[in-house]
Amino acid sequence: MADIGFVGLGIMGHAMAQNLIKEGFDTVVWNRTASKADDLVALGGRAVASPGDVAREADIVMLCVSDTADVEAVVFGPNGVSSGISPGSLIIDHSTISPGATKDLALRVNELDAFWLDAPISGGSEGAVNGTLSIMIGGDVSQIDRSTPYLEAVGSTITHVGPQGAGQLVKAVNQILVVVNQLAVSEALLLAQAGGLDLEATLSAVAGGAAGSWMLSNRGPQMIERDWSPGFTIDLQQKDLRLVLAAANDLGVPIPGTALVYQMYRALQNQGLGEEGNHALVKALEMMSGVEVGSHD
Ligand code: NAP
């Protein structure tokens, strides 16, 4: 048996699996596009042929795939994780998916005498590479103990927030904070550009005060450089906001700022920009204003 299994080796999952391997855990991995496992195998990981095989090799399986339907596919689809789990196995889902659907998926796994923790993550691609993710966990608190060594290999803030599904709802809260802040950073840089300010000096002046944020410090410099490479794509952020708006709708809560950003991301997708980093939100404001932020080299 392996120590830990990992399904989904995208921007986040690949870096998380890499940290597990670097910590010395015997790690089995699977990815739909098999080549993304090659360098992890070179590092000492073991690639297997299906998510079911991951579960046959490891009692604890971490997942990090795109959307709700993708989690369902890798867990309950052909040769999915559920085909290989044993009584007592644990699935830890690090994907950002629907809180409501999470409760259903978790109950289906519980019916197989296995456990589910929804454990979405925050901290960007940098947090995944550095092993400093924030992990918000919903589910049976007793399952966290057995997973702590693996969670600590990928994250530095690990918080149990409630029962199955609560982790995903906290992630929705997280995404409201992220995108409304992203809009603020975008508007701020646009105004600075329009006013002819030195953008680097402006960032230095404000980042350490009450206006400082992770988004400003990490994505602000990238925006000034017009580097739109994704830590997190517009397509995935738009997906997250769809989930956030659905959750707010279910609960009858208006979230107008988030709804606005959702529509701006939709406009950027329609311009063919869905695979750019979500900090390219500023491009929607640029289209409205005719002002372009940053250097043009
Ligand atoms: P990504 O780079 O696009 O990777 C997506 C992964 O999911 C890939 O391994 C992909 O496989 C796999 N996948 C998608 N659909 C699948 C399916 N139907 N069956 C099997 N595998 C499937 O995305 P990411 O940025 O790593 O994000 C992954 C999750 O983490 C998302 O839920 C995202 O919202 C969340 N997240 C991301 C960030 C971030 O900053 N990037 C931060 C926090 C949370 P292939 O390689 O074959 O395409």
mmCIF file of C-alpha atoms and ligand atoms in Angstrom:
data_model
loop_
_atom_site.group_PDB
_atom_site.id
_atom_site.type_symbol
_atom_site.label_atom_id
_atom_site.label_comp_id
_atom_site.label_asym_id
_atom_site.label_seq_id
_atom_site.Cartn_x
_atom_site.Cartn_y
_atom_site.Cartn_z
ATOM 1 C CA MET A 1 0.000 0.000 0.000
ATOM 2 C CA ALA A 2 1.038 3.586 -0.618
ATOM 3 C CA ASP A 3 0.819 6.321 2.036
ATOM 4 C CA ILE A 4 -1.353 8.623 -0.031
ATOM 5 C CA GLY A 5 -3.042 8.868 -3.432
ATOM 6 C CA PHE A 6 -3.605 11.946 -5.598
ATOM 7 C CA VAL A 7 -6.060 12.344 -8.492
ATOM 8 C CA GLY A 8 -5.853 15.457 -10.716
ATOM 9 C CA LEU A 9 -2.444 16.927 -11.520
ATOM 10 C CA GLY A 10 -3.341 20.392 -12.837
ATOM 11 C CA ILE A 11 -1.714 23.636 -11.700
ATOM 12 C CA MET A 12 -2.696 22.971 -8.074
ATOM 13 C CA GLY A 13 -2.738 19.171 -7.883
ATOM 14 C CA HIS A 14 0.634 18.737 -9.538
ATOM 15 C CA ALA A 15 2.330 21.069 -7.062
ATOM 16 C CA MET A 16 0.530 19.456 -4.102
ATOM 17 C CA ALA A 17 1.501 15.935 -5.183
ATOM 18 C CA GLN A 18 5.065 17.132 -5.680
ATOM 19 C CA ASN A 19 5.180 18.388 -2.094
ATOM 20 C CA LEU A 20 3.843 15.054 -0.806
ATOM 21 C CA ILE A 21 6.587 13.213 -2.708
ATOM 22 C CA LYS A 22 9.242 15.666 -1.505
ATOM 23 C CA GLU A 23 8.105 15.038 2.096
ATOM 24 C CA GLY A 24 8.996 11.380 1.511
ATOM 25 C CA PHE A 25 5.464 9.934 1.335
ATOM 26 C CA ASP A 26 4.944 6.933 -0.929
ATOM 27 C CA THR A 27 2.527 8.669 -3.303
ATOM 28 C CA VAL A 28 0.411 7.152 -6.102
ATOM 29 C CA VAL A 29 -0.934 9.554 -8.702
ATOM 30 C CA TRP A 30 -3.337 9.587 -11.638
ATOM 31 C CA ASN A 31 -4.145 12.286 -14.155
ATOM 32 C CA ARG A 32 -6.456 12.163 -17.189
ATOM 33 C CA THR A 33 -3.619 13.517 -19.334
ATOM 34 C CA ALA A 34 -1.083 10.918 -18.231
ATOM 35 C CA SER A 35 2.033 12.867 -19.275
ATOM 36 C CA LYS A 36 1.504 15.370 -16.428
ATOM 37 C CA ALA A 37 2.616 12.597 -14.034
ATOM 38 C CA ASP A 38 5.965 12.000 -15.775
ATOM 39 C CA ASP A 39 8.102 14.382 -13.726
ATOM 40 C CA LEU A 40 6.404 13.246 -10.507
ATOM 41 C CA VAL A 41 7.399 9.660 -11.324
ATOM 42 C CA ALA A 42 10.945 10.891 -11.905
ATOM 43 C CA LEU A 43 10.782 12.407 -8.389
ATOM 44 C CA GLY A 44 9.715 9.094 -6.838
ATOM 45 C CA GLY A 45 5.921 9.059 -7.255
ATOM 46 C CA ARG A 46 4.086 6.108 -8.795
ATOM 47 C CA ALA A 47 1.599 6.599 -11.622
ATOM 48 C CA VAL A 48 -1.310 4.184 -11.978
ATOM 49 C CA ALA A 49 -3.882 3.611 -14.716
ATOM 50 C CA SER A 50 -7.121 4.888 -13.146
ATOM 51 C CA PRO A 51 -8.599 6.702 -10.121
ATOM 52 C CA GLY A 52 -9.866 3.269 -8.989
ATOM 53 C CA ASP A 53 -6.284 1.997 -8.948
ATOM 54 C CA VAL A 54 -5.252 4.981 -6.832
ATOM 55 C CA ALA A 55 -7.884 3.979 -4.261
ATOM 56 C CA ARG A 56 -6.809 0.325 -4.378
ATOM 57 C CA GLU A 57 -3.258 1.465 -3.559
ATOM 58 C CA ALA A 58 -4.011 4.112 -0.920
ATOM 59 C CA ASP A 59 -6.539 4.397 1.944
ATOM 60 C CA ILE A 60 -6.524 8.167 1.655
ATOM 61 C CA VAL A 61 -7.115 9.729 -1.761
ATOM 62 C CA MET A 62 -6.811 13.462 -2.389
ATOM 63 C CA LEU A 63 -8.621 14.944 -5.398
ATOM 64 C CA CYS A 64 -8.061 18.236 -7.209
ATOM 65 C CA VAL A 65 -10.023 18.483 -10.474
ATOM 66 C CA SER A 66 -11.980 21.310 -12.055
ATOM 67 C CA ASP A 67 -15.719 21.313 -11.390
ATOM 68 C CA THR A 68 -18.557 19.400 -9.730
ATOM 69 C CA ALA A 69 -19.177 17.071 -12.687
ATOM 70 C CA ASP A 70 -15.458 16.294 -12.868
ATOM 71 C CA VAL A 71 -15.323 15.261 -9.200
ATOM 72 C CA GLU A 72 -18.366 13.055 -9.787
ATOM 73 C CA ALA A 73 -16.634 11.531 -12.845
ATOM 74 C CA VAL A 74 -13.377 10.683 -11.070
ATOM 75 C CA VAL A 75 -15.196 9.298 -8.017
ATOM 76 C CA PHE A 76 -18.225 7.529 -9.488
ATOM 77 C CA GLY A 77 -17.402 7.242 -13.216
ATOM 78 C CA PRO A 78 -15.913 4.141 -14.872
ATOM 79 C CA ASN A 79 -12.860 2.964 -12.901
ATOM 80 C CA GLY A 80 -13.511 5.835 -10.507
ATOM 81 C CA VAL A 81 -12.182 6.130 -6.960
ATOM 82 C CA SER A 82 -15.359 4.494 -5.598
ATOM 83 C CA SER A 83 -14.557 1.293 -7.537
ATOM 84 C CA GLY A 84 -11.351 0.885 -5.521
ATOM 85 C CA ILE A 85 -12.152 2.113 -2.027
ATOM 86 C CA SER A 86 -12.406 -0.189 0.982
ATOM 87 C CA PRO A 87 -14.407 0.294 4.180
ATOM 88 C CA GLY A 88 -12.701 3.048 6.164
ATOM 89 C CA SER A 89 -11.104 4.735 3.132
ATOM 90 C CA LEU A 90 -11.067 8.518 3.066
ATOM 91 C CA ILE A 91 -11.542 10.848 0.101
ATOM 92 C CA ILE A 92 -10.282 14.429 0.550
ATOM 93 C CA ASP A 93 -11.636 16.720 -2.157
ATOM 94 C CA HIS A 94 -9.477 19.815 -2.704
ATOM 95 C CA SER A 95 -11.426 20.916 -5.809
ATOM 96 C CA THR A 96 -13.754 23.924 -5.600
ATOM 97 C CA ILE A 97 -17.228 22.567 -6.302
ATOM 98 C CA SER A 98 -20.872 23.017 -5.329
ATOM 99 C CA PRO A 99 -21.532 22.885 -1.558
ATOM 100 C CA GLY A 100 -24.922 21.235 -2.153
ATOM 101 C CA ALA A 101 -23.591 18.603 -4.561
ATOM 102 C CA THR A 102 -20.743 17.959 -2.115
ATOM 103 C CA LYS A 103 -23.237 16.860 0.544
ATOM 104 C CA ASP A 104 -24.750 14.353 -1.926
ATOM 105 C CA LEU A 105 -21.363 13.034 -3.106
ATOM 106 C CA ALA A 106 -20.210 12.687 0.505
ATOM 107 C CA LEU A 107 -23.348 10.735 1.480
ATOM 108 C CA ARG A 108 -22.871 8.375 -1.475
ATOM 109 C CA VAL A 109 -19.314 7.737 -0.294
ATOM 110 C CA ASN A 110 -20.516 7.285 3.309
ATOM 111 C CA GLU A 111 -22.917 4.598 2.019
ATOM 112 C CA LEU A 112 -19.802 2.665 0.934
ATOM 113 C CA ASP A 113 -18.568 2.826 4.572
ATOM 114 C CA ALA A 114 -15.972 5.377 3.535
ATOM 115 C CA PHE A 115 -15.378 8.982 4.597
ATOM 116 C CA TRP A 116 -15.360 12.339 2.807
ATOM 117 C CA LEU A 117 -13.715 15.607 3.693
ATOM 118 C CA ASP A 118 -14.391 18.608 1.477
ATOM 119 C CA ALA A 119 -11.137 20.497 1.743
ATOM 120 C CA PRO A 120 -10.994 23.309 -0.811
ATOM 121 C CA ILE A 121 -7.846 25.378 -0.914
ATOM 122 C CA SER A 122 -6.775 28.982 -1.210
ATOM 123 C CA GLY A 123 -3.377 30.582 -1.729
ATOM 124 C CA GLY A 124 -2.962 30.467 -5.473
ATOM 125 C CA SER A 125 -0.443 28.517 -7.492
ATOM 126 C CA GLU A 126 2.299 30.077 -5.319
ATOM 127 C CA GLY A 127 0.710 28.593 -2.189
ATOM 128 C CA ALA A 128 0.502 25.176 -3.866
ATOM 129 C CA VAL A 129 4.171 25.259 -4.898
ATOM 130 C CA ASN A 130 5.335 26.507 -1.488
ATOM 131 C CA GLY A 131 3.106 24.134 0.517
ATOM 132 C CA THR A 132 1.448 27.067 2.264
ATOM 133 C CA LEU A 133 -2.179 26.655 1.166
ATOM 134 C CA SER A 134 -5.102 27.531 3.391
ATOM 135 C CA ILE A 135 -7.342 24.472 3.622
ATOM 136 C CA MET A 136 -10.957 24.820 4.775
ATOM 137 C CA ILE A 137 -12.370 21.481 5.830
ATOM 138 C CA GLY A 138 -15.918 20.215 6.096
ATOM 139 C CA GLY A 139 -16.674 16.729 7.429
ATOM 140 C CA ASP A 140 -16.091 14.401 10.336
ATOM 141 C CA VAL A 141 -13.431 16.085 12.490
ATOM 142 C CA SER A 142 -12.070 12.685 13.566
ATOM 143 C CA GLN A 143 -10.900 12.110 9.970
ATOM 144 C CA ILE A 144 -8.611 15.118 10.094
ATOM 145 C CA ASP A 145 -6.132 13.467 12.494
ATOM 146 C CA ARG A 146 -5.274 10.641 10.089
ATOM 147 C CA SER A 147 -4.822 13.139 7.251
ATOM 148 C CA THR A 148 -2.856 15.790 9.144
ATOM 149 C CA PRO A 149 0.638 14.739 7.937
ATOM 150 C CA TYR A 150 -0.514 14.945 4.315
ATOM 151 C CA LEU A 151 -2.480 18.164 4.788
ATOM 152 C CA GLU A 152 0.547 19.735 6.477
ATOM 153 C CA ALA A 153 2.698 18.781 3.482
ATOM 154 C CA VAL A 154 0.501 20.884 1.192
ATOM 155 C CA GLY A 155 -0.859 23.612 3.454
ATOM 156 C CA SER A 156 -0.024 25.747 6.453
ATOM 157 C CA THR A 157 -3.477 26.892 7.631
ATOM 158 C CA ILE A 158 -5.777 23.938 8.192
ATOM 159 C CA THR A 159 -9.189 24.796 9.614
ATOM 160 C CA HIS A 160 -12.137 22.540 10.357
ATOM 161 C CA VAL A 161 -15.197 24.657 9.617
ATOM 162 C CA GLY A 162 -18.168 22.308 10.030
ATOM 163 C CA PRO A 163 -19.927 19.246 8.607
ATOM 164 C CA GLN A 164 -19.711 17.848 5.059
ATOM 165 C CA GLY A 165 -20.297 20.717 2.605
ATOM 166 C CA ALA A 166 -19.231 23.480 5.009
ATOM 167 C CA GLY A 167 -15.712 23.569 3.557
ATOM 168 C CA GLN A 168 -17.114 24.373 0.128
ATOM 169 C CA LEU A 169 -19.378 27.085 1.564
ATOM 170 C CA VAL A 170 -16.384 28.707 3.281
ATOM 171 C CA LYS A 171 -14.559 28.549 -0.067
ATOM 172 C CA ALA A 172 -17.498 30.474 -1.590
ATOM 173 C CA VAL A 173 -16.990 33.101 1.124
ATOM 174 C CA ASN A 174 -13.279 33.128 0.240
ATOM 175 C CA GLN A 175 -14.015 33.701 -3.442
ATOM 176 C CA ILE A 176 -16.258 36.709 -2.728
ATOM 177 C CA LEU A 177 -13.318 38.255 -0.866
ATOM 178 C CA VAL A 178 -10.899 37.359 -3.675
ATOM 179 C CA VAL A 179 -12.851 38.689 -6.646
ATOM 180 C CA VAL A 180 -14.221 41.869 -5.125
ATOM 181 C CA ASN A 181 -10.659 42.637 -4.049
ATOM 182 C CA GLN A 182 -9.473 41.825 -7.568
ATOM 183 C CA LEU A 183 -11.951 44.379 -8.892
ATOM 184 C CA ALA A 184 -10.623 46.957 -6.415
ATOM 185 C CA VAL A 185 -7.016 46.286 -7.482
ATOM 186 C CA SER A 186 -8.051 46.601 -11.149
ATOM 187 C CA GLU A 187 -9.900 49.907 -10.640
ATOM 188 C CA ALA A 188 -7.022 51.271 -8.550
ATOM 189 C CA LEU A 189 -4.372 50.485 -11.173
ATOM 190 C CA LEU A 190 -6.591 51.881 -13.944
ATOM 191 C CA LEU A 191 -6.959 55.198 -12.094
ATOM 192 C CA ALA A 192 -3.229 55.324 -11.363
ATOM 193 C CA GLN A 193 -2.453 54.703 -15.029
ATOM 194 C CA ALA A 194 -4.952 57.310 -16.220
ATOM 195 C CA GLY A 195 -3.437 59.833 -13.802
ATOM 196 C CA GLY A 196 0.074 59.223 -15.105
ATOM 197 C CA LEU A 197 1.378 57.824 -11.808
ATOM 198 C CA ASP A 198 4.428 55.566 -11.514
ATOM 199 C CA LEU A 199 2.621 52.255 -10.934
ATOM 200 C CA GLU A 200 5.443 50.502 -9.035
ATOM 201 C CA ALA A 201 5.809 53.485 -6.689
ATOM 202 C CA THR A 202 2.044 53.602 -6.218
ATOM 203 C CA LEU A 203 1.962 49.910 -5.256
ATOM 204 C CA SER A 204 4.850 50.397 -2.815
ATOM 205 C CA ALA A 205 3.065 53.345 -1.243
ATOM 206 C CA VAL A 206 -0.226 51.572 -0.614
ATOM 207 C CA ALA A 207 0.623 47.857 -0.194
ATOM 208 C CA GLY A 208 1.803 48.173 3.410
ATOM 209 C CA GLY A 209 -1.161 50.186 4.647
ATOM 210 C CA ALA A 210 -4.822 49.427 5.234
ATOM 211 C CA ALA A 211 -5.305 48.828 1.489
ATOM 212 C CA GLY A 212 -2.782 45.991 1.355
ATOM 213 C CA SER A 213 -3.853 42.505 0.293
ATOM 214 C CA TRP A 214 -2.517 39.232 -1.127
ATOM 215 C CA MET A 215 -4.120 40.127 -4.444
ATOM 216 C CA LEU A 216 -2.455 43.542 -4.556
ATOM 217 C CA SER A 217 0.999 42.251 -3.600
ATOM 218 C CA ASN A 218 0.989 39.124 -5.764
ATOM 219 C CA ARG A 219 -1.100 40.026 -8.797
ATOM 220 C CA GLY A 220 -0.568 43.821 -8.856
ATOM 221 C CA PRO A 221 3.052 43.545 -10.103
ATOM 222 C CA GLN A 222 1.989 40.937 -12.676
ATOM 223 C CA MET A 223 -0.738 43.272 -13.959
ATOM 224 C CA ILE A 224 1.742 46.135 -14.274
ATOM 225 C CA GLU A 225 4.010 43.824 -16.308
ATOM 226 C CA ARG A 226 0.995 42.733 -18.377
ATOM 227 C CA ASP A 227 1.860 39.115 -17.539
ATOM 228 C CA TRP A 228 -1.420 37.271 -17.897
ATOM 229 C CA SER A 229 -0.070 33.762 -17.348
ATOM 230 C CA PRO A 230 -2.495 31.933 -15.086
ATOM 231 C CA GLY A 231 -2.047 30.951 -11.498
ATOM 232 C CA PHE A 232 -5.819 30.599 -11.728
ATOM 233 C CA THR A 233 -7.671 30.943 -15.026
ATOM 234 C CA ILE A 234 -10.620 33.216 -15.812
ATOM 235 C CA ASP A 235 -12.567 30.093 -16.841
ATOM 236 C CA LEU A 236 -12.098 28.503 -13.402
ATOM 237 C CA GLN A 237 -12.786 31.757 -11.548
ATOM 238 C CA GLN A 238 -15.975 32.222 -13.542
ATOM 239 C CA LYS A 239 -16.926 28.656 -12.582
ATOM 240 C CA ASP A 240 -16.304 29.483 -8.908
ATOM 241 C CA LEU A 241 -18.512 32.583 -9.117
ATOM 242 C CA ARG A 242 -21.299 30.548 -10.725
ATOM 243 C CA LEU A 243 -21.146 28.294 -7.635
ATOM 244 C CA VAL A 244 -21.024 31.292 -5.276
ATOM 245 C CA LEU A 245 -24.027 32.952 -6.934
ATOM 246 C CA ALA A 246 -25.986 29.683 -6.835
ATOM 247 C CA ALA A 247 -25.237 29.280 -3.117
ATOM 248 C CA ALA A 248 -26.257 32.906 -2.438
ATOM 249 C CA ASN A 249 -29.419 32.381 -4.464
ATOM 250 C CA ASP A 250 -30.285 29.251 -2.455
ATOM 251 C CA LEU A 251 -29.825 31.242 0.750
ATOM 252 C CA GLY A 252 -31.634 34.344 -0.525
ATOM 253 C CA VAL A 253 -28.672 36.665 -0.042
ATOM 254 C CA PRO A 254 -27.858 39.471 -2.509
ATOM 255 C CA ILE A 255 -24.165 39.683 -3.474
ATOM 256 C CA PRO A 256 -24.158 42.442 -6.097
ATOM 257 C CA GLY A 257 -20.377 43.015 -6.188
ATOM 258 C CA THR A 258 -19.704 39.350 -6.931
ATOM 259 C CA ALA A 259 -22.462 39.313 -9.566
ATOM 260 C CA LEU A 260 -20.809 42.259 -11.309
ATOM 261 C CA VAL A 261 -17.417 40.539 -11.444
ATOM 262 C CA TYR A 262 -19.114 37.359 -12.719
ATOM 263 C CA GLN A 263 -20.512 39.344 -15.648
ATOM 264 C CA MET A 264 -17.131 40.974 -16.328
ATOM 265 C CA TYR A 265 -15.480 37.547 -16.473
ATOM 266 C CA ARG A 266 -18.220 36.401 -18.853
ATOM 267 C CA ALA A 267 -17.395 39.353 -21.129
ATOM 268 C CA LEU A 268 -13.694 38.406 -21.081
ATOM 269 C CA GLN A 269 -14.521 34.776 -21.895
ATOM 270 C CA ASN A 270 -16.499 36.035 -24.876
ATOM 271 C CA GLN A 271 -13.364 37.904 -25.975
ATOM 272 C CA GLY A 272 -11.482 34.580 -25.993
ATOM 273 C CA LEU A 273 -9.542 35.319 -22.784
ATOM 274 C CA GLY A 274 -10.827 32.442 -20.606
ATOM 275 C CA GLU A 275 -7.428 30.759 -20.329
ATOM 276 C CA GLU A 276 -5.667 33.901 -19.070
ATOM 277 C CA GLY A 277 -5.035 34.468 -15.378
ATOM 278 C CA ASN A 278 -8.023 35.829 -13.438
ATOM 279 C CA HIS A 279 -6.098 39.074 -12.776
ATOM 280 C CA ALA A 280 -6.814 39.879 -16.453
ATOM 281 C CA LEU A 281 -10.109 41.164 -14.995
ATOM 282 C CA VAL A 282 -8.547 44.603 -15.494
ATOM 283 C CA LYS A 283 -8.902 44.088 -19.263
ATOM 284 C CA ALA A 284 -12.682 44.495 -18.939
ATOM 285 C CA LEU A 285 -12.106 47.959 -17.431
ATOM 286 C CA GLU A 286 -9.505 48.717 -20.092
ATOM 287 C CA MET A 287 -12.079 47.950 -22.788
ATOM 288 C CA MET A 288 -14.556 50.314 -21.129
ATOM 289 C CA SER A 289 -12.047 53.127 -20.599
ATOM 290 C CA GLY A 290 -9.562 52.949 -23.441
ATOM 291 C CA VAL A 291 -6.816 53.156 -20.792
ATOM 292 C CA GLU A 292 -4.267 50.335 -20.693
ATOM 293 C CA VAL A 293 -2.461 49.531 -17.446
ATOM 294 C CA GLY A 294 1.276 48.975 -17.326
ATOM 295 C CA SER A 295 4.136 48.583 -19.731
ATOM 296 C CA HIS A 296 3.742 47.606 -23.356
ATOM 297 C CA ASP A 297 7.151 46.032 -24.087
HETATM 298 P P1 NAP B 1 -6.228 23.052 -13.905
HETATM 299 O O1 NAP B 1 -4.772 23.382 -13.952
HETATM 300 O O2 NAP B 1 -7.107 23.419 -15.042
HETATM 301 O O3 NAP B 1 -6.320 21.464 -13.666
HETATM 302 C C1 NAP B 1 -7.551 20.781 -13.682
HETATM 303 C C2 NAP B 1 -7.284 19.321 -13.385
HETATM 304 O O4 NAP B 1 -8.528 18.612 -13.365
HETATM 305 C C3 NAP B 1 -6.392 18.634 -14.441
HETATM 306 O O5 NAP B 1 -5.607 17.648 -13.798
HETATM 307 C C4 NAP B 1 -7.453 17.973 -15.335
HETATM 308 O O6 NAP B 1 -6.955 16.876 -16.072
HETATM 309 C C5 NAP B 1 -8.438 17.510 -14.280
HETATM 310 N N1 NAP B 1 -9.776 17.234 -14.799
HETATM 311 C C6 NAP B 1 -10.700 18.161 -15.183
HETATM 312 N N2 NAP B 1 -11.823 17.541 -15.581
HETATM 313 C C7 NAP B 1 -11.610 16.207 -15.430
HETATM 314 C C8 NAP B 1 -12.405 15.053 -15.664
HETATM 315 N N3 NAP B 1 -13.673 15.142 -16.120
HETATM 316 N N4 NAP B 1 -11.865 13.853 -15.417
HETATM 317 C C9 NAP B 1 -10.578 13.744 -14.950
HETATM 318 N N5 NAP B 1 -9.782 14.794 -14.709
HETATM 319 C C10 NAP B 1 -10.292 16.019 -14.944
HETATM 320 O O7 NAP B 1 -6.922 23.647 -12.605
HETATM 321 P P2 NAP B 1 -6.290 24.067 -11.197
HETATM 322 O O8 NAP B 1 -5.968 25.515 -11.250
HETATM 323 O O9 NAP B 1 -5.283 23.061 -10.766
HETATM 324 O O10 NAP B 1 -7.622 23.949 -10.294
HETATM 325 C C11 NAP B 1 -8.088 22.689 -9.814
HETATM 326 C C12 NAP B 1 -9.163 22.945 -8.773
HETATM 327 O O11 NAP B 1 -8.597 23.719 -7.703
HETATM 328 C C13 NAP B 1 -10.357 23.738 -9.307
HETATM 329 O O12 NAP B 1 -11.537 23.300 -8.689
HETATM 330 C C14 NAP B 1 -10.017 25.164 -8.895
HETATM 331 O O13 NAP B 1 -11.185 25.966 -8.786
HETATM 332 C C15 NAP B 1 -9.345 24.924 -7.557
HETATM 333 N N6 NAP B 1 -8.421 25.988 -7.132
HETATM 334 C C16 NAP B 1 -7.491 26.517 -7.972
HETATM 335 C C17 NAP B 1 -6.639 27.533 -7.518
HETATM 336 C C18 NAP B 1 -5.588 28.183 -8.396
HETATM 337 O O14 NAP B 1 -5.053 29.241 -8.001
HETATM 338 N N7 NAP B 1 -5.256 27.622 -9.565
HETATM 339 C C19 NAP B 1 -6.744 27.994 -6.202
HETATM 340 C C20 NAP B 1 -7.666 27.416 -5.356
HETATM 341 C C21 NAP B 1 -8.507 26.423 -5.826
HETATM 342 P P3 NAP B 1 -6.178 17.129 -17.483
HETATM 343 O O15 NAP B 1 -4.771 17.465 -17.101
HETATM 344 O O16 NAP B 1 -6.300 15.852 -18.212
HETATM 345 O O17 NAP B 1 -6.886 18.265 -18.173
#
